[in-house]
């Protein structure tokens, strides 16, 4: 069977998905909406509002798409997948009801409790007094999360109680609530799990870097880089996550009448009390996707179509490139605040000429004959190498080839892993 695929979304995650789809021999045509400057160099792009269900359905009909892949969280929560399914399209991406696993931290905590999934103790606060009480109960470091969608930037982790309370009050002022959690010790891991509503299939674990500056300093971002695989993980880690976290969650979602079809992104911490869930997302994560899909050899289009149809076989075996992947995000000046836009980007071709390197576009646009910055996270430079150190060196060689006014990036992506400096806490009762 040959298929035409429509990918909804404008960012680096979508560009990485499109690149992977292009390697599937059964995918004959890929379209993107709205895409970005880099995606437009690879496939046709369509200027629609991807968060608008009617526009998405109209475009899918015009293209006669065999599969629609929804990249970001916003169209999922807005019900774009529901509208497309109702119109008869195969869709990879959960319903609006199922996407509440990401859309509401409180909902996710409720599902985890029902499914007996290990996670941090948490309290939902709607007033300053409730927030203050929860902060005092859990103690420092304080973890305060905006209950709604925040593009990965709605979390504050701080030793400063006043700063934690200030973030909570900002969320209340915006009409929201917050989830206050106990702090979890140990390294963080991202694991994407493909679900067809019943069966689950894990991809390669990755680690990303949330803070804007080296050594995990500064405010949270959507992610400044990632690498995979993780050779420091305990043996049997992925199997444990599937059996204790992913499968019980997917089973519980089906029992609630809201089956989850798409990617369950498990944000995890490996703690002294075992694996714990930090958060769930309802889609591929950015920038982990850029690294993970760079290694995937199993045809992606066929995999996502099978999931959309509820047809993932339990004995499905994924094939991976044996090399390591590292990606380094290059961001615009002032990110994660209000980023500067419109700066001309130079050196993209030079970066792509580095052996093992390719460049994934996120916040880019075309201005005349130039590609310019058009968002906070602008590019991800992705490299494959025989070792983590080689992949890392190649990625930074690519980064150093690219310039624009005010460009910023971390210099320590995957450095601790190369140095063997990541330690997993010993299990204790």
Coordinates of C-alpha atoms in Angstrom, one line a residue:
X1 CA 0.0 0.0 0.0
X2 CA 1.2 3.5 -0.8
X3 CA 0.1 6.5 1.2
X4 CA -0.2 10.2 1.3
X5 CA 0.5 11.8 4.7
X6 CA -0.4 15.2 6.1
X7 CA 1.6 16.5 9.0
X8 CA 0.1 19.3 11.1
X9 CA 2.3 21.7 13.0
X10 CA 5.0 24.3 12.5
X11 CA 8.1 23.2 14.4
X12 CA 11.1 21.1 14.8
X13 CA 9.2 18.0 15.9
X14 CA 7.2 18.1 12.7
X15 CA 10.3 18.6 10.5
X16 CA 11.8 15.5 12.2
X17 CA 8.7 13.5 11.6
X18 CA 8.6 14.6 8.0
X19 CA 12.2 13.6 7.5
X20 CA 11.5 10.2 9.0
X21 CA 8.4 9.7 6.9
X22 CA 10.4 10.4 3.8
X23 CA 12.5 7.2 4.5
X24 CA 9.4 5.0 4.4
X25 CA 9.1 3.3 1.0
X26 CA 5.3 3.2 1.3
X27 CA 5.0 6.9 1.8
X28 CA 4.7 8.5 -1.7
X29 CA 3.7 12.0 -0.7
X30 CA 4.0 14.2 2.4
X31 CA 2.4 17.6 3.0
X32 CA 2.8 20.0 5.9
X33 CA 0.5 22.6 7.4
X34 CA 1.6 25.3 8.2
X35 CA 5.3 24.1 8.2
X36 CA 8.3 26.4 8.3
X37 CA 11.1 27.5 6.0
X38 CA 13.1 24.2 6.4
X39 CA 10.0 22.0 5.9
X40 CA 9.1 24.0 2.8
X41 CA 12.4 22.9 1.2
X42 CA 11.4 19.3 1.7
X43 CA 7.6 19.0 1.1
X44 CA 4.7 21.2 0.0
X45 CA 3.4 23.4 2.8
X46 CA -0.1 24.8 3.3
X47 CA -0.9 28.1 5.1
X48 CA -3.8 27.0 7.4
X49 CA -4.4 27.4 11.1
X50 CA -3.5 23.9 12.3
X51 CA -5.5 24.5 15.5
X52 CA -8.7 25.0 13.5
X53 CA -10.6 21.7 13.1
X54 CA -12.6 22.9 10.0
X55 CA -9.5 24.1 8.2
X56 CA -7.7 20.8 8.9
X57 CA -10.5 18.7 7.6
X58 CA -10.9 20.8 4.5
X59 CA -7.2 20.5 3.7
X60 CA -7.2 16.7 4.4
X61 CA -10.1 16.4 2.0
X62 CA -8.4 18.5 -0.7
X63 CA -5.3 16.3 -0.5
X64 CA -7.2 13.0 -0.1
X65 CA -4.8 12.2 2.8
X66 CA -4.5 8.6 3.8
X67 CA -3.0 9.5 7.2
X68 CA -3.0 12.8 9.2
X69 CA -0.3 13.1 11.9
X70 CA -0.9 15.8 14.5
X71 CA 2.4 17.1 15.9
X72 CA 1.8 19.8 18.6
X73 CA -0.4 19.7 21.7
X74 CA -2.6 22.7 20.9
X75 CA -4.6 21.2 18.0
X76 CA -5.0 18.0 20.0
X77 CA -6.6 19.8 22.9
X78 CA -8.6 21.9 20.4
X79 CA -10.2 18.7 19.0
X80 CA -8.6 18.6 15.6
X81 CA -8.2 14.8 15.8
X82 CA -11.8 14.4 16.7
X83 CA -13.0 16.4 13.7
X84 CA -10.7 14.5 11.3
X85 CA -11.8 11.1 12.6
X86 CA -15.4 12.1 12.3
X87 CA -14.7 13.0 8.7
X88 CA -13.4 9.5 8.1
X89 CA -9.6 10.1 8.1
X90 CA -7.0 7.9 9.8
X91 CA -5.4 10.1 12.5
X92 CA -2.3 9.7 14.6
X93 CA -3.0 11.8 17.6
X94 CA -5.4 11.4 20.6
X95 CA -8.9 12.8 20.9
X96 CA -9.4 16.0 22.9
X97 CA -10.6 14.0 25.8
X98 CA -7.6 11.7 25.8
X99 CA -5.2 14.7 25.3
X100 CA -6.2 16.0 28.7
X101 CA -3.4 13.8 29.9
X102 CA -1.3 16.7 28.8
X103 CA -3.9 19.5 28.8
X104 CA -4.6 19.1 32.5
X105 CA -1.9 18.1 35.1
X106 CA -4.7 17.5 37.6
X107 CA -6.5 15.1 35.2
X108 CA -3.2 13.3 34.6
X109 CA -2.7 12.9 38.3
X110 CA -6.2 11.5 38.7
X111 CA -5.6 8.9 35.9
X112 CA -2.3 7.9 37.4
X113 CA -3.9 7.4 40.8
X114 CA -6.7 5.3 39.3
X115 CA -4.1 3.2 37.4
X116 CA -1.7 2.9 40.4
X117 CA 1.1 4.6 38.4
X118 CA 4.1 5.7 40.5
X119 CA 4.4 9.5 40.5
X120 CA 5.2 12.4 42.8
X121 CA 2.7 13.3 45.5
X122 CA 0.8 16.3 44.4
X123 CA -1.8 18.9 45.5
X124 CA -4.0 21.0 43.2
X125 CA -4.2 24.6 44.4
X126 CA -6.6 27.3 43.3
X127 CA -5.8 30.0 45.9
X128 CA -2.7 31.5 47.4
X129 CA -3.5 30.1 50.8
X130 CA -3.8 26.5 49.3
X131 CA -0.6 27.0 47.4
X132 CA 1.3 28.2 50.5
X133 CA 0.0 25.3 52.6
X134 CA 1.2 22.8 49.9
X135 CA 4.6 24.4 49.5
X136 CA 5.1 24.2 53.3
X137 CA 4.0 20.6 53.4
X138 CA 6.4 19.4 50.6
X139 CA 9.3 21.7 51.4
X140 CA 12.2 22.8 49.2
X141 CA 13.0 22.3 46.4
X142 CA 9.5 23.6 45.4
X143 CA 7.8 22.3 42.2
X144 CA 4.9 24.4 40.9
X145 CA 3.2 23.5 37.6
X146 CA 0.6 25.5 35.6
X147 CA -2.3 23.1 35.3
X148 CA -2.9 23.9 31.6
X149 CA -0.8 23.8 28.5
X150 CA 2.4 25.9 28.8
X151 CA 4.6 24.6 25.9
X152 CA 7.0 23.0 28.4
X153 CA 7.6 26.3 30.2
X154 CA 4.9 26.4 32.9
X155 CA 7.0 24.6 35.5
X156 CA 9.1 26.4 38.2
X157 CA 11.5 24.4 40.3
X158 CA 13.2 26.6 42.9
X159 CA 14.6 26.7 46.5
X160 CA 13.0 30.1 46.9
X161 CA 9.5 29.8 48.4
X162 CA 8.6 33.4 47.4
X163 CA 9.5 32.7 43.8
X164 CA 7.4 29.5 43.9
X165 CA 4.4 31.4 45.4
X166 CA 4.8 34.2 42.8
X167 CA 4.6 31.6 39.9
X168 CA 1.4 30.1 41.5
X169 CA -0.1 33.6 41.9
X170 CA 0.7 34.4 38.2
X171 CA -1.2 31.2 37.2
X172 CA -4.2 32.2 39.4
X173 CA -4.2 35.7 38.0
X174 CA -4.5 34.2 34.5
X175 CA -7.5 32.2 35.6
X176 CA -5.8 28.9 36.1
X177 CA -4.9 26.5 38.9
X178 CA -1.5 24.9 39.8
X179 CA -0.3 21.5 40.7
X180 CA 2.3 21.6 43.5
X181 CA 4.5 18.4 43.8
X182 CA 7.1 16.9 45.9
X183 CA 10.6 17.1 44.4
X184 CA 11.9 13.9 42.8
X185 CA 15.6 13.1 43.1
X186 CA 17.5 11.4 40.2
X187 CA 18.2 11.9 36.5
X188 CA 15.3 12.6 34.1
X189 CA 14.4 10.4 31.1
X190 CA 11.9 10.8 28.3
X191 CA 10.3 7.8 26.8
X192 CA 7.9 7.9 23.8
X193 CA 5.4 5.1 23.7
X194 CA 3.3 4.5 20.6
X195 CA -0.3 3.5 21.4
X196 CA -3.1 2.2 19.2
X197 CA -5.6 2.5 22.1
X198 CA -4.8 -0.9 23.5
X199 CA -1.2 -2.1 22.6
X200 CA 1.9 -0.1 23.4
X201 CA 5.3 0.1 21.7
X202 CA 8.2 2.0 23.3
X203 CA 10.8 4.0 21.3
X204 CA 14.4 4.6 22.4
X205 CA 14.7 6.5 25.7
X206 CA 16.2 10.0 25.5
X207 CA 17.3 12.7 27.8
X208 CA 16.6 16.4 27.2
X209 CA 17.9 19.6 28.8
X210 CA 15.2 22.1 29.9
X211 CA 17.1 25.1 31.3
X212 CA 18.3 27.8 29.0
X213 CA 21.9 28.0 30.3
X214 CA 24.8 25.5 30.9
X215 CA 24.8 23.5 34.1
X216 CA 21.0 23.6 34.2
X217 CA 20.9 27.3 35.1
X218 CA 18.3 29.9 34.2
X219 CA 14.6 29.5 33.4
X220 CA 12.9 26.5 31.9
X221 CA 12.5 26.3 28.1
X222 CA 10.8 23.9 25.7
X223 CA 14.1 22.0 25.6
X224 CA 17.6 23.0 24.5
X225 CA 18.9 19.6 23.2
X226 CA 18.7 15.9 23.6
X227 CA 20.5 12.6 23.1
X228 CA 19.7 8.9 22.7
X229 CA 20.2 6.1 23.6
X230 CA 21.1 6.3 27.4
X231 CA 23.7 3.7 28.3
X232 CA 23.6 4.6 32.0
X233 CA 20.0 3.4 32.4
X234 CA 19.4 0.3 34.6
X235 CA 18.9 -2.9 32.8
X236 CA 15.2 -3.6 32.2
X237 CA 14.3 0.1 32.5
X238 CA 12.1 0.3 29.4
X239 CA 10.2 -2.9 30.3
X240 CA 9.5 -1.6 33.8
X241 CA 8.1 1.7 32.4
X242 CA 5.9 -0.2 30.0
X243 CA 4.5 -2.6 32.7
X244 CA 4.2 -0.1 35.6
X245 CA 3.4 3.1 33.8
X246 CA 2.5 3.1 30.1
X247 CA 0.3 0.0 29.8
X248 CA -1.7 0.7 33.0
X249 CA -2.3 4.3 31.8
X250 CA -3.4 3.2 28.3
X251 CA -5.6 0.5 29.8
X252 CA -7.2 3.0 32.2
X253 CA -7.8 5.5 29.5
X254 CA -9.7 2.9 27.5
X255 CA -11.7 1.9 30.5
X256 CA -12.7 5.5 31.0
X257 CA -14.1 5.5 27.4
X258 CA -11.3 7.8 26.2
X259 CA -8.9 5.5 24.4
X260 CA -5.5 7.0 23.7
X261 CA -4.2 6.7 20.1
X262 CA -0.9 8.4 19.5
X263 CA 2.3 9.1 21.4
X264 CA 2.2 8.9 25.2
X265 CA 5.3 10.9 26.1
X266 CA 6.4 9.7 29.6
X267 CA 8.5 12.3 31.4
X268 CA 10.3 10.2 34.1
X269 CA 12.7 10.5 37.0
X270 CA 14.9 7.5 38.1
X271 CA 14.7 8.0 41.8
X272 CA 15.9 6.1 44.9
X273 CA 12.4 4.8 45.2
X274 CA 12.2 3.6 41.6
X275 CA 10.9 5.2 38.4
X276 CA 8.4 8.0 38.9
X277 CA 6.3 10.0 36.4
X278 CA 7.0 13.7 36.3
X279 CA 4.4 14.4 33.6
X280 CA 2.6 12.9 30.6
X281 CA 2.5 14.6 27.2
X282 CA 0.1 13.6 24.4
X283 CA 2.5 13.9 21.5
X284 CA 6.1 13.6 20.4
X285 CA 8.3 15.8 22.5
X286 CA 10.6 18.4 21.1
X287 CA 13.7 18.2 21.0
X288 CA 13.8 14.5 21.9
X289 CA 12.0 13.6 18.7
X290 CA 14.8 15.0 16.5
X291 CA 17.3 12.6 18.1
X292 CA 15.0 9.6 18.5
X293 CA 13.6 9.6 15.0
X294 CA 17.1 10.1 13.5
X295 CA 17.9 6.6 14.7
X296 CA 14.6 4.9 13.7
X297 CA 15.0 2.5 10.8
X298 CA 11.5 0.9 11.0
X299 CA 9.3 2.7 8.4
X300 CA 7.5 5.4 10.4
X301 CA 4.5 5.9 8.1
X302 CA 3.5 2.3 8.3
X303 CA 3.9 2.3 12.1
X304 CA 1.8 5.4 12.6
X305 CA -0.9 4.2 10.2
X306 CA -1.1 0.8 12.1
X307 CA -1.5 2.7 15.4
X308 CA -4.2 5.0 14.0
X309 CA -6.2 1.8 13.0
X310 CA -5.7 0.0 16.3
X311 CA -3.5 -2.6 14.6
X312 CA -0.1 -2.5 16.4
X313 CA 0.9 -6.2 16.7
X314 CA 2.1 -7.2 20.2
X315 CA 5.2 -8.8 18.7
X316 CA 6.2 -5.7 16.7
X317 CA 10.0 -5.3 16.7
X318 CA 11.5 -1.9 15.9
X319 CA 14.9 -1.6 14.1
X320 CA 17.3 1.1 15.2
X321 CA 20.5 2.6 13.8
X322 CA 23.2 1.4 16.1
X323 CA 24.8 4.9 16.3
X324 CA 24.1 7.5 18.9
X325 CA 22.1 10.7 18.1
X326 CA 22.7 14.1 19.7
X327 CA 20.8 17.3 18.9
X328 CA 21.6 20.8 20.0
X329 CA 19.0 23.6 19.8
X330 CA 19.9 27.0 18.6
X331 CA 17.6 29.7 20.0
X332 CA 16.9 33.3 19.2
X333 CA 18.1 36.2 21.4
X334 CA 16.0 36.7 24.5
X335 CA 14.4 33.2 24.5
X336 CA 12.6 31.9 26.6
X337 CA 11.3 35.5 27.0
X338 CA 10.0 37.3 23.9
X339 CA 12.4 36.2 21.2
X340 CA 13.8 38.6 18.6
X341 CA 12.7 37.7 15.1
X342 CA 13.7 38.4 11.6
X343 CA 17.5 37.9 11.8
X344 CA 19.1 36.3 8.7
X345 CA 20.6 32.9 9.3
X346 CA 23.9 32.0 7.6
X347 CA 25.8 28.7 7.3
X348 CA 23.0 26.2 7.1
X349 CA 24.5 24.5 4.1
X350 CA 27.9 24.3 5.8
X351 CA 26.4 22.7 8.8
X352 CA 24.6 20.1 6.7
X353 CA 27.9 19.2 5.0
X354 CA 29.4 18.1 8.3
X355 CA 29.5 14.2 8.1
X356 CA 26.6 12.7 10.0
X357 CA 24.8 16.1 10.6
X358 CA 21.5 17.4 9.4
X359 CA 19.6 20.5 10.5
X360 CA 16.0 20.5 11.6
X361 CA 14.1 23.7 11.4
X362 CA 11.7 25.0 14.0
X363 CA 11.2 28.8 14.2
X364 CA 12.2 29.8 10.7
X365 CA 10.6 31.7 7.9
X366 CA 11.6 33.0 4.4
X367 CA 12.2 36.7 3.9
X368 CA 13.1 37.5 0.3
X369 CA 15.9 35.1 -0.5
X370 CA 17.0 34.6 3.1
X371 CA 15.9 32.2 5.8
X372 CA 15.3 34.2 9.0
X373 CA 14.5 33.6 12.6
X374 CA 10.8 33.4 13.3
X375 CA 10.4 31.9 16.8
X376 CA 12.2 31.2 20.1
X377 CA 13.8 27.8 19.3
X378 CA 15.0 28.3 15.7
X379 CA 16.9 25.2 14.8
X380 CA 18.2 21.8 16.1
X381 CA 21.5 20.6 14.7
X382 CA 21.3 16.8 14.8
X383 CA 24.3 14.4 14.5
X384 CA 24.7 10.6 14.4
X385 CA 28.0 9.2 15.6
X386 CA 29.5 5.8 16.4
X387 CA 29.9 7.0 20.0
X388 CA 28.2 9.6 22.1
X389 CA 31.3 11.7 22.1
X390 CA 31.6 11.6 18.3
X391 CA 27.9 12.5 17.8
X392 CA 28.3 15.4 20.3
X393 CA 31.4 16.7 18.6
X394 CA 29.7 16.5 15.2
X395 CA 26.6 18.3 16.4
X396 CA 28.7 21.2 17.8
X397 CA 30.7 21.4 14.6
X398 CA 27.4 21.9 12.9
X399 CA 26.3 24.5 15.4
X400 CA 29.5 26.5 15.0
X401 CA 28.9 26.7 11.3
X402 CA 25.6 28.5 11.7
X403 CA 25.4 32.2 12.7
X404 CA 22.8 34.9 13.2
X405 CA 22.6 38.0 15.4
X406 CA 21.9 37.0 19.0
X407 CA 22.0 33.2 18.5
X408 CA 22.3 31.3 21.8
X409 CA 22.8 27.6 22.6
X410 CA 24.0 25.4 25.5
X411 CA 27.5 24.1 25.2
X412 CA 27.0 21.1 27.6
X413 CA 24.4 19.0 25.9
X414 CA 25.1 15.3 26.7
X415 CA 28.5 16.4 28.3
X416 CA 27.9 14.6 31.7
X417 CA 26.9 11.4 29.9
X418 CA 30.1 11.6 27.9
X419 CA 32.1 12.1 31.1
X420 CA 30.3 9.2 32.8
X421 CA 29.0 11.6 35.4
X422 CA 25.4 10.6 35.5
X423 CA 24.5 8.5 38.6
X424 CA 21.3 6.6 39.2
X425 CA 20.3 6.7 42.9
X426 CA 20.5 3.3 44.7
X427 CA 17.1 1.8 45.4
X428 CA 16.0 2.1 49.0
X429 CA 12.7 1.3 50.8

